[in-house]
Coordinates of C-alpha atoms and ligand atoms in Angstrom, one line a residue:
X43 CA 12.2 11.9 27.0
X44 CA 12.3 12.1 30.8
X45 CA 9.8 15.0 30.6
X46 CA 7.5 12.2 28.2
X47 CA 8.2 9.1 30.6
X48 CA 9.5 9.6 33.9
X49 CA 11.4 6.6 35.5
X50 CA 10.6 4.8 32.0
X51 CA 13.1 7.0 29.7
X52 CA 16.0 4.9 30.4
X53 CA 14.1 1.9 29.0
X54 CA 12.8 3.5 26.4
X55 CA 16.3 5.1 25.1
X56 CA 17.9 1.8 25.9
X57 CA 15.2 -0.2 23.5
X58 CA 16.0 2.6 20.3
X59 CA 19.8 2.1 20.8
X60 CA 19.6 -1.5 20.4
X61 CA 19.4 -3.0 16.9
X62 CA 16.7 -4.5 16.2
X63 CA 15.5 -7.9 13.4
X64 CA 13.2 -6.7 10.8
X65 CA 9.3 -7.9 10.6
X66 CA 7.4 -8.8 7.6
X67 CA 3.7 -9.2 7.2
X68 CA 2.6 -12.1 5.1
X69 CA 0.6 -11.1 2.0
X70 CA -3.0 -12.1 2.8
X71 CA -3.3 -11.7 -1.2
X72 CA -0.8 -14.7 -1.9
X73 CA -1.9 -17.1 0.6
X74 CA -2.9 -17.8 4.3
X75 CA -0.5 -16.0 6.6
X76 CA 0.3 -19.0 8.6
X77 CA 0.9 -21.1 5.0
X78 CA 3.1 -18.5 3.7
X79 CA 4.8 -18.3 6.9
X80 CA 5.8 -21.9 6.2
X81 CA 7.9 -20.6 3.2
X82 CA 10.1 -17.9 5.0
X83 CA 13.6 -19.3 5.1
X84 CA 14.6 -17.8 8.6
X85 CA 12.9 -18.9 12.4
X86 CA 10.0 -15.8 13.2
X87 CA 8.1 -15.2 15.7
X88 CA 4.7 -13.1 15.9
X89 CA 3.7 -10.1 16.2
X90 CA 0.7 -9.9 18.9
X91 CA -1.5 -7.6 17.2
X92 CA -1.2 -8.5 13.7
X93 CA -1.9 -11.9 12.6
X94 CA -0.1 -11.6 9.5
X95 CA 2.9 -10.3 11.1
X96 CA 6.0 -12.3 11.5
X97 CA 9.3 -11.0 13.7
X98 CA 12.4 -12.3 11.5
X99 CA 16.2 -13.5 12.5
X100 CA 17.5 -12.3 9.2
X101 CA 19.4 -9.0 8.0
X102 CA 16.9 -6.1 6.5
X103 CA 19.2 -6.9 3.0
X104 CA 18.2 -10.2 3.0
X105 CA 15.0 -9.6 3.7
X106 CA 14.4 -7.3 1.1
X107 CA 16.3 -9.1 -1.5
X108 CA 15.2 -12.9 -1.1
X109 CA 13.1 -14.4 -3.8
X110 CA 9.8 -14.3 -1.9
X111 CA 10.3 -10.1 -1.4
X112 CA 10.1 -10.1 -5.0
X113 CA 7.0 -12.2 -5.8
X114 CA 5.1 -10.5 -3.3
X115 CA 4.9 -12.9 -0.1
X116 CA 5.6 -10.6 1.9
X117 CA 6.3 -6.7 3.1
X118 CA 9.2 -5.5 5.1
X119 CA 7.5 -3.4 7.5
X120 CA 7.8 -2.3 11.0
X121 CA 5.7 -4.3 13.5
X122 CA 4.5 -1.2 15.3
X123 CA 3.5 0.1 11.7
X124 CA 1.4 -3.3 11.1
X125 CA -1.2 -1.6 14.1
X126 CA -2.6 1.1 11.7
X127 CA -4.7 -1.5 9.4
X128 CA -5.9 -3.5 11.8
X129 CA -7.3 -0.5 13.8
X130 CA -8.7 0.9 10.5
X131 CA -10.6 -3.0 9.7
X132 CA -11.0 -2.3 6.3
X133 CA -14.2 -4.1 4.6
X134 CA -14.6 -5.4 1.3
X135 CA -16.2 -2.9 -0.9
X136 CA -15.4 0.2 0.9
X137 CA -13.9 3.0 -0.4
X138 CA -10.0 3.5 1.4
X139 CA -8.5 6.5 1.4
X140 CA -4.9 6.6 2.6
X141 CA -3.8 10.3 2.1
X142 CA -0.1 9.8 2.8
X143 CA 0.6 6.6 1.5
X144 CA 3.8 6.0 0.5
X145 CA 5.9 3.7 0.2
X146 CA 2.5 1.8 0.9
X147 CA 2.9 -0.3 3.7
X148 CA -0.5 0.8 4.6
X149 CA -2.3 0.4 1.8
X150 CA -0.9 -3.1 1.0
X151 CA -2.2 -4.1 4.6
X152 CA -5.8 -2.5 4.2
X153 CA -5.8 -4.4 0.3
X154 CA -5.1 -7.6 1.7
X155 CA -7.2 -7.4 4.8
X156 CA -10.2 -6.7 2.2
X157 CA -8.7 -9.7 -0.4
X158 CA -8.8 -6.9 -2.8
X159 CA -12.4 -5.8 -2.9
X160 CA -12.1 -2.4 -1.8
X161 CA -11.0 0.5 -3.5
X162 CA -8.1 2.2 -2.3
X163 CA -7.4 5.3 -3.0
X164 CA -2.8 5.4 -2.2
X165 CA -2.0 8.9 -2.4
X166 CA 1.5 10.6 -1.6
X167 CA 2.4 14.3 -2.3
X168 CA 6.2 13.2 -2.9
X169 CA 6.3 11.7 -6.9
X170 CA 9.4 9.2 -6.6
X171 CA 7.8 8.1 -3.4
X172 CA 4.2 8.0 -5.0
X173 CA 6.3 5.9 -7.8
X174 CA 7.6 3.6 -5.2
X175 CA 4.0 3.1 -4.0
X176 CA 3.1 2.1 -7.0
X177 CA 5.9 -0.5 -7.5
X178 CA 4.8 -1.9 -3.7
X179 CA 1.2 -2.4 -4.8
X180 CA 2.1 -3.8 -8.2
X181 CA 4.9 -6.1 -6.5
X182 CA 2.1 -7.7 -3.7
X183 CA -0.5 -8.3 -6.9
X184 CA -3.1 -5.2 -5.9
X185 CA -5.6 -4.4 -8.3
X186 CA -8.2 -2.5 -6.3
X187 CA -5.8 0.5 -5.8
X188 CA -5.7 3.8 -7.5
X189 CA -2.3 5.4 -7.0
X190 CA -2.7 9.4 -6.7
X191 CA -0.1 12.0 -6.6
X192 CA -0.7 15.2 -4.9
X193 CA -2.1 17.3 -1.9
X194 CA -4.9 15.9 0.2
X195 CA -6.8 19.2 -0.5
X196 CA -7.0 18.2 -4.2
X197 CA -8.4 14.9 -3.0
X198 CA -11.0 16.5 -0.9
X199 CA -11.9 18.6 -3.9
X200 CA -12.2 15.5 -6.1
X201 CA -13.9 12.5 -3.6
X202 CA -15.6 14.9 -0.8
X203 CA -16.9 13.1 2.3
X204 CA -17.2 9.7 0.6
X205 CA -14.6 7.8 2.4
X206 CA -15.7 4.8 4.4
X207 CA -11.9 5.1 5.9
X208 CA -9.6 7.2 6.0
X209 CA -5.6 6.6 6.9
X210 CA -3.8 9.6 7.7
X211 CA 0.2 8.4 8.6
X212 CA 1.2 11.5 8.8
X213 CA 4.5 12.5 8.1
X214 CA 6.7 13.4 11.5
X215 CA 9.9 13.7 13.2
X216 CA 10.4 10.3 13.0
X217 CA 11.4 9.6 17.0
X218 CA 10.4 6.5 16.8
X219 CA 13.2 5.9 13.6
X220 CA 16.2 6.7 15.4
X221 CA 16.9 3.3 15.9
X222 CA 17.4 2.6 12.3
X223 CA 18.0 5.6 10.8
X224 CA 20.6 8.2 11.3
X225 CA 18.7 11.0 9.2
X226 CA 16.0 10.6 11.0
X227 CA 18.3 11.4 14.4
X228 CA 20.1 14.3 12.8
X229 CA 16.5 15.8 11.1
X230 CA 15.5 16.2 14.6
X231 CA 15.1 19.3 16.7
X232 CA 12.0 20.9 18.8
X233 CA 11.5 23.1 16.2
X234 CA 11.0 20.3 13.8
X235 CA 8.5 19.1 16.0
X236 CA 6.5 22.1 16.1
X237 CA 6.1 22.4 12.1
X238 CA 5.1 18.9 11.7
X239 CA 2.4 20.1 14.2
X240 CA 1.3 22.7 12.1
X241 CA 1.6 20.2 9.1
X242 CA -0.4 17.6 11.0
X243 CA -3.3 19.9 11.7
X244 CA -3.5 21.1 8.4
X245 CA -3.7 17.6 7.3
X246 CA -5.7 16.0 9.7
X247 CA -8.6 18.6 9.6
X248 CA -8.3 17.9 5.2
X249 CA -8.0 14.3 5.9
X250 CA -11.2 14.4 8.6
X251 CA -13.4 15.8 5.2
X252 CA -12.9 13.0 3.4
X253 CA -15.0 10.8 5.9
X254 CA -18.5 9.9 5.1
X255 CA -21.0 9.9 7.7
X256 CA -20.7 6.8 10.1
X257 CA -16.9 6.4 8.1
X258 CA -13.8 6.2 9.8
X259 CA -10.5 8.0 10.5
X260 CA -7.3 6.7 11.8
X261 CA -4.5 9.1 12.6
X262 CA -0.7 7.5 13.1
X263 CA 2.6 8.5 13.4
X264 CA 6.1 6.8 14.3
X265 CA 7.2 9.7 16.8
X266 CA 7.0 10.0 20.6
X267 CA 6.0 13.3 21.2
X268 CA 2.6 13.8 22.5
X269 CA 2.7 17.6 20.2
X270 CA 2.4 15.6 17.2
X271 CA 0.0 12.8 18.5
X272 CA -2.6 13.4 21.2
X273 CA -2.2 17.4 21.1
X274 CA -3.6 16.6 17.4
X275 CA -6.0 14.7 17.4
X276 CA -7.4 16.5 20.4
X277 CA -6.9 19.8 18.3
X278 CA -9.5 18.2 15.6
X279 CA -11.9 16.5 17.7
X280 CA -12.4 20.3 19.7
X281 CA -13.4 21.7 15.7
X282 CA -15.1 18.4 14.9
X283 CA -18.0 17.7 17.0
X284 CA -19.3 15.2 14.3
X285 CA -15.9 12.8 15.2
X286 CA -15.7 10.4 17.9
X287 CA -12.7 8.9 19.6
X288 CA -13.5 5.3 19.5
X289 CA -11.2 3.5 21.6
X290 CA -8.3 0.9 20.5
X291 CA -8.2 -2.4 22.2
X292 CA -5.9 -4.0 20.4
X293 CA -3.3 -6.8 22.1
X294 CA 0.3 -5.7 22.9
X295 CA -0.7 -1.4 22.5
X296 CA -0.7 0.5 25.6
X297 CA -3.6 3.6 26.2
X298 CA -2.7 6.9 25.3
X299 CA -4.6 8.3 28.7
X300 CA -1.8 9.2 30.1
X301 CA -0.6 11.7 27.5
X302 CA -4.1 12.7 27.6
X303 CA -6.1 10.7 25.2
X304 CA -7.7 7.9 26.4
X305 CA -8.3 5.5 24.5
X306 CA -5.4 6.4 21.8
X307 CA -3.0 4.0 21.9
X308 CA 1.3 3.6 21.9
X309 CA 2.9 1.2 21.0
X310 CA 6.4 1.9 22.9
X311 CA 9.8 0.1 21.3
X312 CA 11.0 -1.2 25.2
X313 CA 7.5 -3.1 25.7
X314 CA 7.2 -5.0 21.9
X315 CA 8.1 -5.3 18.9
X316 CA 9.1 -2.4 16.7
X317 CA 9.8 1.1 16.6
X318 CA 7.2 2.7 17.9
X319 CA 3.6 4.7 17.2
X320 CA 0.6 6.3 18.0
X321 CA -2.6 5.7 16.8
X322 CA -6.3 7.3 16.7
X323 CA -9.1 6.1 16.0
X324 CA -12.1 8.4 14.7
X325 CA -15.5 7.6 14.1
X326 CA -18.1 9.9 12.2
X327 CA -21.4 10.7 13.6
X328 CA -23.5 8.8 11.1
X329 CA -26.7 11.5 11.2
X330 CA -23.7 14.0 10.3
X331 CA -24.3 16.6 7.2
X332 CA -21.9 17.6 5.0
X333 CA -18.7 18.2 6.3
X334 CA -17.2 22.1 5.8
X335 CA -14.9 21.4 2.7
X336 CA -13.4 24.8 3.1
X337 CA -11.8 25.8 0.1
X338 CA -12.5 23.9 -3.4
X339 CA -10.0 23.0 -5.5
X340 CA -10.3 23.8 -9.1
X341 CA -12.3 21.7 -11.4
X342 CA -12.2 19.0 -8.6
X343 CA -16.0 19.1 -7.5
X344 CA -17.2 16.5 -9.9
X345 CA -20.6 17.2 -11.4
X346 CA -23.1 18.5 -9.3
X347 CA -26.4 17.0 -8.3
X348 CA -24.6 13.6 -8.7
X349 CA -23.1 11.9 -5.4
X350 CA -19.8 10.5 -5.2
X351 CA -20.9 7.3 -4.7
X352 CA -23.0 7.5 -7.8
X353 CA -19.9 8.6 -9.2
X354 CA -17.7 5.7 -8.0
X355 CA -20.4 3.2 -9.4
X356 CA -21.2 4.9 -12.8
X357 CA -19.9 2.7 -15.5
X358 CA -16.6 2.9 -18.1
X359 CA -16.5 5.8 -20.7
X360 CA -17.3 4.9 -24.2
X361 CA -15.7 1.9 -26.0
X362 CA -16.3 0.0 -28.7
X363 CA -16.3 -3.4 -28.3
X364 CA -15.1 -4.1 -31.7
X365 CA -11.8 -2.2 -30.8
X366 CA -8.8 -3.7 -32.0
X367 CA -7.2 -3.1 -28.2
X368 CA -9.7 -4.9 -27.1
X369 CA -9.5 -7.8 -29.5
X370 CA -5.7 -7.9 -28.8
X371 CA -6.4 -8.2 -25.3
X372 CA -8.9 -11.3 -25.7
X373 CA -6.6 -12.5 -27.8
X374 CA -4.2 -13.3 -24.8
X375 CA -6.6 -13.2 -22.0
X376 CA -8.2 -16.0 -24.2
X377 CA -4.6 -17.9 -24.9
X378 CA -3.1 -17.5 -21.3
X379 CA -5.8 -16.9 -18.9
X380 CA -9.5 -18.6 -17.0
X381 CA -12.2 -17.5 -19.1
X382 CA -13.0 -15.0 -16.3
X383 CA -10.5 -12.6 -17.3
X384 CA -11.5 -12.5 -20.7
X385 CA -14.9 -10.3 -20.0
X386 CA -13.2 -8.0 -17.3
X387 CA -15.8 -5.4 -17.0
X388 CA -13.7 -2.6 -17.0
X389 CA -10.9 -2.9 -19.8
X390 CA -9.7 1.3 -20.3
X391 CA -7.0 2.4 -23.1
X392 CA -5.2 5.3 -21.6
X393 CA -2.1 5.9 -24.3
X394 CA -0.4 2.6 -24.6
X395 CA -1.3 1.0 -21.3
X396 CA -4.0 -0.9 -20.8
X397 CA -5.9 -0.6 -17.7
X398 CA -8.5 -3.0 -15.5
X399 CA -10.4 -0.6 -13.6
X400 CA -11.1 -1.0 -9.7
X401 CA -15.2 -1.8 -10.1
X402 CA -16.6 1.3 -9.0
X403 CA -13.7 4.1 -9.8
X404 CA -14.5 7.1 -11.6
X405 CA -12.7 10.0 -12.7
X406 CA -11.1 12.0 -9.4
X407 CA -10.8 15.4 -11.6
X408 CA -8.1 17.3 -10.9
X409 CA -6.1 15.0 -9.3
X410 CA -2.6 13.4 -11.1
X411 CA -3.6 9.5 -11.2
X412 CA -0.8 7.6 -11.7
X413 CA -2.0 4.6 -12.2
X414 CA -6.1 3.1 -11.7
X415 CA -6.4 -0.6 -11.1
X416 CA -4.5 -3.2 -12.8
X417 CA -1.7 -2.4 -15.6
X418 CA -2.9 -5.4 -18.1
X419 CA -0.1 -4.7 -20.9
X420 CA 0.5 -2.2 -23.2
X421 CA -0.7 -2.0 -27.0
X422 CA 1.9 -1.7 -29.5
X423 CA 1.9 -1.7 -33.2
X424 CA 3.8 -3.9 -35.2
X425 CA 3.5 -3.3 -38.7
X426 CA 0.1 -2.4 -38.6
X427 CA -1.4 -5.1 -36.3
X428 CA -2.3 -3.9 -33.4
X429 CA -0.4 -6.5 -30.1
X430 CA -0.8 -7.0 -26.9
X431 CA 2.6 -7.3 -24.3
X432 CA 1.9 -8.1 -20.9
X433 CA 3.0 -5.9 -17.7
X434 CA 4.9 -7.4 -15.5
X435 CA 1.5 -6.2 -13.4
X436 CA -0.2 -8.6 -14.8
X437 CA 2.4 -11.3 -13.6
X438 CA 2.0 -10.4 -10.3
X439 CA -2.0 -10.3 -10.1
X440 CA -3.0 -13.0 -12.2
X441 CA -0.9 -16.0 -11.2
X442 CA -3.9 -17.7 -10.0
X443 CA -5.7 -17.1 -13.3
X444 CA -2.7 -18.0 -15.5
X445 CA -3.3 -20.9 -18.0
X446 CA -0.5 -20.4 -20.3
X447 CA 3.2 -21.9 -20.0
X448 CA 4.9 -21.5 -16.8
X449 CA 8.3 -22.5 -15.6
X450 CA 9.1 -22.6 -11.5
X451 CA 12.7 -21.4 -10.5
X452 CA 13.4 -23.3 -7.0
X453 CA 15.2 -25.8 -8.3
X454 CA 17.4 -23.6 -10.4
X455 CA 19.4 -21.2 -8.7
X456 CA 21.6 -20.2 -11.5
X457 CA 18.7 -19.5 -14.0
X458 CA 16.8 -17.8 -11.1
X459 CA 19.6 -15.5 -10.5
X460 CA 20.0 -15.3 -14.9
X461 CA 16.0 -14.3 -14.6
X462 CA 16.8 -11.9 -11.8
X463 CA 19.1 -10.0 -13.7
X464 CA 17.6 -9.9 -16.7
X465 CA 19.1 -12.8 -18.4
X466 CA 18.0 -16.1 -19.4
X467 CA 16.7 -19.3 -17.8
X468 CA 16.7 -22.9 -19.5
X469 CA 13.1 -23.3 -20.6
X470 CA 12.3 -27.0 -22.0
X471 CA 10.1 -26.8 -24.7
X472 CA 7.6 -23.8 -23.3
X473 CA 7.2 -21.5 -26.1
X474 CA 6.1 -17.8 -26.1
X475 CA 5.1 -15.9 -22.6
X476 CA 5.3 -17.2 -20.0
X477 CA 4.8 -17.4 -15.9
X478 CA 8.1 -17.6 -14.0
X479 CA 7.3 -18.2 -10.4
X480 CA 9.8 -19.0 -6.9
X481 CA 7.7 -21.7 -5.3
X482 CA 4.6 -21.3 -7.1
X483 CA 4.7 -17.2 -6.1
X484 CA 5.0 -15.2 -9.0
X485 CA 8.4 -13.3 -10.3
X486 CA 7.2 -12.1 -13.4
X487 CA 7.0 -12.7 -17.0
X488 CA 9.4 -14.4 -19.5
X489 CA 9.5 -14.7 -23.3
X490 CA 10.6 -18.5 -24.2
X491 CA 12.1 -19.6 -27.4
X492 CA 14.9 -22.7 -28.1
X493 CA 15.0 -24.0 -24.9
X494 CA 15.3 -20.6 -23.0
X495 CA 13.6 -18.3 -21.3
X496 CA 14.2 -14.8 -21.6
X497 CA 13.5 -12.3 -18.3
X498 CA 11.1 -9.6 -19.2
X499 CA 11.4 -7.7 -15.8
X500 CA 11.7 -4.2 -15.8
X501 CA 15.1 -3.1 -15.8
X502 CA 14.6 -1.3 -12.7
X503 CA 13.8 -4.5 -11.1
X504 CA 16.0 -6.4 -11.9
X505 CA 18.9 -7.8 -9.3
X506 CA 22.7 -7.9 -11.2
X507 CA 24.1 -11.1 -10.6
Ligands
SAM766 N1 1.9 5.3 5.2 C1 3.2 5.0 4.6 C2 3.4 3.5 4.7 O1 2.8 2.8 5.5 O2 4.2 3.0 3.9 C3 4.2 5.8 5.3 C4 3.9 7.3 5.2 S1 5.2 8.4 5.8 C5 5.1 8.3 7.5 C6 4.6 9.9 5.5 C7 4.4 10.3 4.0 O3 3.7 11.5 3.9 C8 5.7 10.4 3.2 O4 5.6 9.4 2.1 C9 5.6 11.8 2.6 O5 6.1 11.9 1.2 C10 4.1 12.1 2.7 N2 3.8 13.5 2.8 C11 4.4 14.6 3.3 N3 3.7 15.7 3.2 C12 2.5 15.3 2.6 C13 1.4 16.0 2.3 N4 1.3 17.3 2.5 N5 0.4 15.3 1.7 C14 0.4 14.0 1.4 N6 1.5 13.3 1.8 C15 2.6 13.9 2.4

């Protein structure tokens, strides 16, 4: 560290050994930040360069296990970690590639940032962390997200150069975690650093292929040394004359010049909030050809003559509209939904589950989806008719749309800890599904019959009592 900083290391090792609150960022898809910050039961104060970010005087337990985690309002996240999306700047109707994405911190910020009109494609090459993705997006109400589980070569193979932006948070030794976590400070060792160099590269130089021309690339990590940050970035941009370093101004980062990458930027632990990280931003020559792709994977390069972004805004496969899925699904939409909802464009079968595809996704051949757009329920047959059961998905995207019966927990505390662990809440007279929501935010989806309301979270959602 005093190699890295100088006179500054003692700061700097002082700030990680001192505990720090959590942060959460304010889910742009459940409300204005600054209204939602209204809700949070502990004082916060910002975070300069994210809006949505809020510094919390609370445990990270109670953080992560008060009602308002659970609907969605917000996402525990590091405030140094918030940087990533804003640099990116996501747009509405871009295509979002974040090629190491779990648990999806990331990928939550760029969907909310966007209001959930881009499609993001949340990819992790670890499956229980790909599932955890999943649960992230599903928990914040995403529906513009396909969750992918596999190498980044695979999605190069399957997407090509079509990215408008890409977010590479690569995987590293983790300096900036020693604060909070003790694996992290006994993982460590300068050999670690040098093969998450040689993973970086490989992953960066993948990661720089899936940027269109004129698209954009940030690269990010939570460690300190400059091997895994500048010396990487520099690495690609001597192989890549088509990328740019566009610099970060972004308030409360410092430049990276001094490591030798101006215009990179730190954000160090003993001068703000958070843990600490890098970040680069790279920008694609837009008169660029076609990027190198190196080597294909197989059955990944789509069909030929056809660009991706034809691809990605070709329309659904074949189905009939008379299907009794379908019908089943009106049947509901109709019953518990705004009209709106009953003529989603995109309504896919795949096995039981029933699926709302993102606008413009198509097929990513050979790549293990693990889950495209919106979970709308599943189809199940009950004695030969053909019914609809909601996802708890669907509780989480749709509360704005939902017209059937509804029962708010605030005032409850015993039947919102019953309805946390799986139990039952008094329901008045509501019959059938219905909406239970903390505040108005929603917690998930209830069956009600005789005056109570039966929890119908996922077991492994639920809280015991
Ligand atoms: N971006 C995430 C977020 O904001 O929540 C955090 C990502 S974490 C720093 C790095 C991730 O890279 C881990 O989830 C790990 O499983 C994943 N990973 C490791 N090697 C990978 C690879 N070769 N391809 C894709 N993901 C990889």
């Amino acid at each position: 560290m005093h190699d890295l900083l100088g006179d500054e290391a003692g700061s700097l090792l002082d700030a990680i050994a001192e505990p720090r609150p959590p942060a959460v960022r304010l889910n742009h898809l459940r409300g204005q930040p600054d209204a939602l910050a209204e809700h949070l039961p502990w004082p916060s104060s910002p975070v300069p360069w994210c809006p949505a970010g809020r510094v919390v005087s609370a445990s990270s337990q109670e953080v992560a296990t008060a009602p308002l985690n659970d609907a969605g309002v917000y996402y525990q996240q590091d405030p140094a970690a918030m940087a990533v999306a804003q640099v990116l700047a996501p747009r509405k109707g871009e295509l979002v590639v974040d090629v190491a994405a779990a648990p999806g911190g990331k990928t939550t910020h760029a969907a909310g940032l966007t209001g959930d009109s881009a499609l993001i494609v949340a990819n992790d090459l670890d499956e229980g962390r790909a599932r955890s993705l999943l649960g992230n997006v599903e928990r914040l109400g995403v529906t513009s997200a396909v969750v992918t589980n596999g190498s980044v070569e695979r999605l190069v193979g399957a997407l090509g150069s079509s990215a408008d932006a890409v977010i590479l948070d690569a995987p590293c030794s983790g300096e900036g975690m020693f604060r909070r976590s003790a694996a992290a400070r006994d993982a460590w060792s300068p050999g670690a650093v040098e093969r998450h160099a040689d993973l970086q590269r490989r992953l960066i130089s993948q990661a720089a292929l899936l940027v269109a021309p004129g698209g954009r690339l940030v690269y990010s990590t939570c460690t300190f040394d400059p091997r895994e940050n500048e010396d990487v970035v520099s690495w690609l941009l001597a192989r890549r004359p088509d990328l740019a370093l566009e610099p970060i101004r972004l308030a409360g980062t410092s430049d990276a010049g001094r490591f030798g990458l101006p215009g990179a930027a730190r954000v160090w632990p003993h001068l703000s909030p958070g843990d600490g990280h890098f970040l680069a931003l790279l920008v694609r020559d837009p008169g660029a050809g076609p990027a190198d792709h190196g080597r294909s994977v197989s059955g990944g390069a789509g069909q030929p003559g056809r660009s991706v972004r034809d691809r990605r805004r070709a329309g659904s496969a074949g189905r009939s509209a008379g299907s009794s899925y379908l019908k089943a699904w009106r049947e509901f939409a109709t019953d518990h939904l705004e009209p709106a909802w009953r003529d989603l464009p995109r309504v896919e079968r795949y096995g039981k589950h029933l699926l709302a595809l993102p606008e413009r996704f198509a097929p990513l051949p050979g790549v293990h989806v693990m889950r495209a757009g919106l979970h709308l329920g599943d189809i199940v047959d009950r004695g030969g008719t053909t019914v609809f059961e909601p996802a708890h998905a669907l509780a989480m995207a749709a509360t704005a749309a939902w017209r059937g019966a509804s029962l708010d927990l605030e005032e409850d505390a015993d039947g919102l800890t019953r309805f946390r662990a799986g139990g039952a809440a008094r329901a008045g007279d509501a019959k059938g599904i219905c909406l239970v929501t903390y505040r108005g935010f929603p917690l998930g989806f209830a069956r009600a019959k005789g005056g109570e309301a039966r929890s119908l979270l996922p077991r492994g959602l639920r809280r015991p009592a």
